[in-house]
Coordinates of C-alpha atoms in Angstrom, one line a residue:
X66 CA 82.2 88.2 102.7
X67 CA 85.4 88.1 100.5
X68 CA 83.2 88.5 97.4
X69 CA 81.4 91.5 98.9
X70 CA 84.7 93.1 99.7
X71 CA 85.9 92.5 96.1
X72 CA 82.7 94.2 94.8
X73 CA 83.4 97.2 97.1
X74 CA 86.9 97.5 95.8
X75 CA 85.8 97.3 92.2
X76 CA 83.0 99.9 92.8
X77 CA 85.5 102.3 94.4
X78 CA 88.2 101.9 91.9
X79 CA 85.8 102.3 88.9
X80 CA 84.1 105.3 90.4
X81 CA 84.1 108.3 87.9
X82 CA 85.7 110.5 90.6
X83 CA 88.7 108.2 90.7
X84 CA 88.9 107.7 87.0
X85 CA 88.8 111.5 86.5
X86 CA 92.0 112.0 88.6
X87 CA 94.4 113.7 86.2
X88 CA 97.5 111.8 87.2
X89 CA 98.1 108.0 86.9
X90 CA 100.1 108.2 90.1
X91 CA 97.1 109.5 92.0
X92 CA 94.9 106.8 90.6
X93 CA 97.5 104.2 91.7
X94 CA 97.6 105.7 95.2
X95 CA 93.8 105.4 95.5
X96 CA 94.1 101.7 94.4
X97 CA 96.7 101.1 97.1
X98 CA 94.7 102.7 99.8
X99 CA 91.4 100.9 98.9
X100 CA 93.1 97.5 98.9
X101 CA 94.9 98.3 102.3
X102 CA 91.5 99.2 103.8
X103 CA 89.3 96.5 102.3
X104 CA 91.5 93.5 101.9
X105 CA 91.0 91.1 104.8
X106 CA 88.3 91.1 107.5
X107 CA 87.1 94.2 109.2
X108 CA 89.2 95.2 112.3
X109 CA 87.7 95.2 115.7
X110 CA 86.9 98.6 117.2
X111 CA 86.5 100.4 113.9
X112 CA 83.4 101.9 112.3
X113 CA 84.3 102.1 108.6
X114 CA 80.8 102.7 107.2
X115 CA 80.6 105.8 105.1
X116 CA 84.4 106.2 105.5
X117 CA 86.3 103.3 103.9
X118 CA 83.6 102.9 101.2
X119 CA 83.2 106.6 100.4
X120 CA 85.3 107.9 97.5
X121 CA 85.0 111.5 98.6
X122 CA 86.3 110.6 102.1
X123 CA 89.2 108.6 100.7
X124 CA 90.2 111.6 98.4
X125 CA 89.9 114.1 101.3
X126 CA 92.2 112.0 103.5
X127 CA 94.7 111.5 100.7
X128 CA 94.8 115.2 99.9
X129 CA 95.2 116.1 103.5
X130 CA 98.2 113.7 103.6
X131 CA 99.8 114.9 100.3
X132 CA 98.8 111.6 98.6
X133 CA 100.7 109.4 101.0
X134 CA 98.6 106.2 101.2
X135 CA 100.2 104.9 104.4
X136 CA 99.6 108.1 106.3
X137 CA 96.1 108.4 104.8
X138 CA 95.3 104.8 105.9
X139 CA 96.6 105.4 109.4
X140 CA 94.4 108.6 109.7
X141 CA 91.3 106.9 108.3
X142 CA 91.7 104.1 110.7
X143 CA 92.1 106.5 113.5
X144 CA 88.9 108.2 112.5
X145 CA 87.1 104.8 112.2
X146 CA 88.2 104.0 115.8
X147 CA 87.1 107.4 117.1
X148 CA 83.7 107.0 115.4
X149 CA 83.2 103.7 117.1
X150 CA 84.3 105.0 120.5
X151 CA 82.3 108.2 120.2
X152 CA 79.2 106.4 119.1
X153 CA 78.8 108.6 116.0
X154 CA 76.4 106.3 114.2
X155 CA 74.0 106.3 117.1
X156 CA 74.3 110.1 117.4
X157 CA 73.4 110.6 113.8
X158 CA 70.6 108.1 114.0
X159 CA 69.0 109.9 116.9
X160 CA 69.4 107.0 119.3
X161 CA 72.1 108.7 121.5
X162 CA 72.3 111.9 123.4
X163 CA 68.9 113.3 122.8
X164 CA 68.6 115.1 126.2
X165 CA 72.2 116.5 126.0
X166 CA 71.6 117.8 122.4
X167 CA 68.4 119.4 123.5
X168 CA 70.0 121.3 126.4
X169 CA 72.8 122.5 124.2
X170 CA 70.6 123.3 121.2
X171 CA 68.2 125.4 123.2
X172 CA 71.0 128.0 123.8
X173 CA 71.1 128.7 120.0
X174 CA 74.8 128.9 120.1
X175 CA 75.6 126.7 117.1
X176 CA 73.4 126.2 114.1
X177 CA 73.7 125.4 110.4
X178 CA 72.3 128.5 108.8
X179 CA 72.9 130.3 105.4
X180 CA 75.4 129.8 102.6
X181 CA 78.6 131.6 101.6
X182 CA 79.0 133.0 98.1
X183 CA 80.1 129.6 96.7
X184 CA 77.1 127.8 98.0
X185 CA 78.9 126.2 101.0
X186 CA 76.7 125.9 104.1
X187 CA 77.6 128.1 107.1
X188 CA 78.0 126.8 110.6
X189 CA 77.1 129.8 112.7
X190 CA 78.4 130.2 116.3
X191 CA 77.0 132.8 118.7
X192 CA 79.1 133.6 121.8
X193 CA 76.6 135.8 123.6
X194 CA 75.0 132.8 125.3
X195 CA 76.3 131.3 128.6
X196 CA 78.2 128.1 128.3
X197 CA 76.6 125.3 130.3
X198 CA 80.0 124.1 131.5
X199 CA 79.7 120.4 130.5
X200 CA 82.6 119.4 128.4
X201 CA 81.1 116.1 127.1
X202 CA 77.8 117.7 126.2
X203 CA 79.5 120.6 124.3
X204 CA 81.6 118.1 122.3
X205 CA 78.6 115.9 121.6
X206 CA 76.6 118.9 120.3
X207 CA 79.5 120.2 118.2
X208 CA 80.0 116.9 116.5
X209 CA 76.3 116.7 115.8
X210 CA 76.3 120.1 114.2
X211 CA 79.4 119.3 112.1
X212 CA 77.7 116.1 110.9
X213 CA 74.7 118.3 110.1
X214 CA 76.7 120.8 108.1
X215 CA 78.7 118.3 106.2
X216 CA 75.5 116.5 105.3
X217 CA 74.2 119.8 104.0
X218 CA 77.5 120.4 102.1
X219 CA 77.4 116.9 100.5
X220 CA 73.9 117.4 99.1
X221 CA 74.5 121.0 97.9
X222 CA 73.7 121.5 94.2
X223 CA 75.6 124.8 94.0
X224 CA 78.1 124.7 91.1
X225 CA 81.0 125.8 93.3
X226 CA 80.1 123.4 96.1
X227 CA 83.1 121.2 97.1
X228 CA 81.9 119.3 100.2
X229 CA 83.2 122.0 102.5
X230 CA 81.6 124.4 105.0
X231 CA 82.3 127.8 106.3
X232 CA 82.4 128.8 110.0
X233 CA 81.2 132.1 111.3
X234 CA 81.9 132.9 115.0
X235 CA 80.1 136.1 116.2
X236 CA 81.7 137.5 119.4
X237 CA 79.0 140.2 120.0
X238 CA 78.0 140.1 123.6
X239 CA 80.9 137.8 124.5
X240 CA 82.1 137.4 128.1
X241 CA 84.3 135.0 129.9
X242 CA 81.3 133.1 131.3
X243 CA 80.1 132.5 127.7
X244 CA 83.4 130.9 126.6
X245 CA 83.9 127.2 126.7
X246 CA 86.8 125.9 128.8
X247 CA 90.2 125.8 127.2
X248 CA 90.1 122.0 127.4
X249 CA 86.8 122.0 125.4
X250 CA 88.2 124.4 122.8
X251 CA 91.3 122.3 122.3
X252 CA 89.1 119.1 122.0
X253 CA 86.8 120.8 119.5
X254 CA 89.7 121.9 117.3
X255 CA 91.3 118.4 117.5
X256 CA 88.1 116.7 116.4
X257 CA 87.7 119.0 113.5
X258 CA 91.3 118.8 112.5
X259 CA 91.8 115.0 112.9
X260 CA 88.5 113.6 111.8
X261 CA 87.0 116.1 109.3
X262 CA 90.0 116.8 107.0
X263 CA 89.3 119.0 103.9
X264 CA 85.9 119.9 105.3
X265 CA 86.5 123.4 106.6
X266 CA 86.7 126.0 103.8
X267 CA 87.4 128.9 106.1
X268 CA 86.5 130.3 109.5
X269 CA 85.8 133.9 110.3
X270 CA 86.0 135.2 113.9
X271 CA 83.9 138.4 114.0
X272 CA 85.0 141.1 116.4
X273 CA 86.9 138.8 118.8
X274 CA 88.2 140.6 122.0
X275 CA 91.9 140.8 122.6
X276 CA 92.0 137.9 125.1
X277 CA 90.4 135.7 122.5
X278 CA 92.9 136.8 119.9
X279 CA 95.7 136.0 122.4
X280 CA 94.2 132.6 123.1
X281 CA 93.8 131.8 119.5
X282 CA 97.5 132.7 118.8
X283 CA 98.6 130.5 121.7
X284 CA 96.8 127.5 120.1
X285 CA 99.0 127.8 117.0
X286 CA 101.4 125.2 118.5
X287 CA 98.7 122.5 118.6
X288 CA 96.9 123.3 115.4
X289 CA 98.1 122.3 111.9
X290 CA 99.4 125.2 109.8
X291 CA 96.7 124.4 107.2
X292 CA 93.9 124.7 109.7
X293 CA 95.4 127.8 111.3
X294 CA 95.7 129.6 107.9
X295 CA 92.0 129.1 107.3
X296 CA 91.0 131.3 110.2
X297 CA 90.5 135.0 109.6
X298 CA 89.9 137.7 112.3
X299 CA 87.2 140.1 111.1
X300 CA 86.6 143.6 112.6
X301 CA 83.4 145.3 111.5
X302 CA 80.3 147.2 112.8
X303 CA 76.8 145.7 112.7
X304 CA 75.4 146.1 109.2
X305 CA 78.8 146.6 107.6
X306 CA 80.1 144.4 104.8
X307 CA 83.8 144.0 105.4
X308 CA 84.6 142.8 101.9
X309 CA 88.4 143.3 102.1
X310 CA 88.5 140.9 105.2
X311 CA 86.3 138.1 103.8
X312 CA 88.7 136.7 101.2
X313 CA 85.9 136.5 98.7
X314 CA 83.9 134.0 100.8
X315 CA 80.8 136.1 101.0
X316 CA 79.0 138.7 98.9
X317 CA 76.8 141.3 100.5
X318 CA 73.6 139.2 100.3
X319 CA 75.1 136.0 101.7
X320 CA 77.0 137.9 104.4
X321 CA 73.9 139.8 105.5
X322 CA 71.8 136.6 105.7
X323 CA 74.5 134.5 107.5
X324 CA 75.7 137.1 110.0
X325 CA 73.1 139.8 110.3
X326 CA 70.1 137.6 110.8
X327 CA 68.3 137.9 107.5
X328 CA 66.4 134.7 108.1
X329 CA 63.8 133.4 110.5
X330 CA 64.2 133.1 114.3
X331 CA 65.9 130.0 115.7
X332 CA 63.8 127.1 117.0
X333 CA 65.7 124.2 118.7
X334 CA 62.8 121.7 118.1
X335 CA 62.8 122.4 114.4
X336 CA 66.6 122.3 114.1
X337 CA 66.8 118.9 115.8
X338 CA 64.0 117.3 113.9
X339 CA 65.1 114.2 111.9
X340 CA 63.6 115.7 108.8
X341 CA 66.1 118.5 108.9
X342 CA 69.1 116.3 108.3
X343 CA 71.0 117.6 105.3
X344 CA 69.3 121.0 105.4
X345 CA 70.3 124.4 106.7
X346 CA 67.9 126.0 109.1
X347 CA 66.1 128.4 106.7
X348 CA 65.4 125.5 104.4
X349 CA 63.8 123.7 107.4
X350 CA 61.6 126.7 108.0
X351 CA 60.6 127.3 104.4
X352 CA 60.9 124.3 102.1
X353 CA 62.4 125.4 98.8
X354 CA 64.7 128.0 100.4
X355 CA 67.7 125.8 99.9
X356 CA 67.3 125.8 96.2
X357 CA 66.9 129.5 96.1
X358 CA 69.9 130.2 98.3
X359 CA 72.4 128.3 96.2
X360 CA 70.9 129.0 92.7

């Protein structure tokens, strides 16, 4: 086991992404973090697979903690514990929560669909569908969709792809009965902020009503400034292209496809199919669409 750990350390530290870091201090910090995570036996209650042994994950956590290796290690271990407690590996493998995912997915509220102008996949949230009122199921489905969208981001061949995704939340047809509970919203934000650092490129809330704007502003005290700054409130009519509000994240074509429904109709069975892992919905419907979308 010790020899295997040494091999993992060597593989991580000799990875081209580490060697390409421009500053020696950054490379030294990566070495410090890798040794802290991998020296010694694995800790009970952690699920480190795809986390401690993933260079991109290590770099994301370090960037999110301003290259402080102690804080990055603490945060990585917190995520490893959360993954274990949540049963993330079983969820991604399709051996947990099938019935719950099916109920939530049939609503068509949350789906990986389309790309932004940089080739980042879009996680699209529709708020015209009634919330089922189950906190645990809503969190389970949200985590599943985040894992789907980051898998799509990681395999993106777009030149500007950076492992991040963009969130679009459409408030057309919104009512209070469609809104998840405040407890659920808080939990969703915390999961994204704590366990998916450097994954969200930006979030666009399209035509949110005043009560939602007030709720969002009230959450500022529990959301990191970095996450809060990534959220943009957008006001526009159907069919419009609000270029001045989109911060360059979309051009007219990608905006129309992502928001205005320029693709095929949603199908929960197709979206949840194991073959769809790492694909956005249109690519599931029409193989080859992914390559065309990010070309």
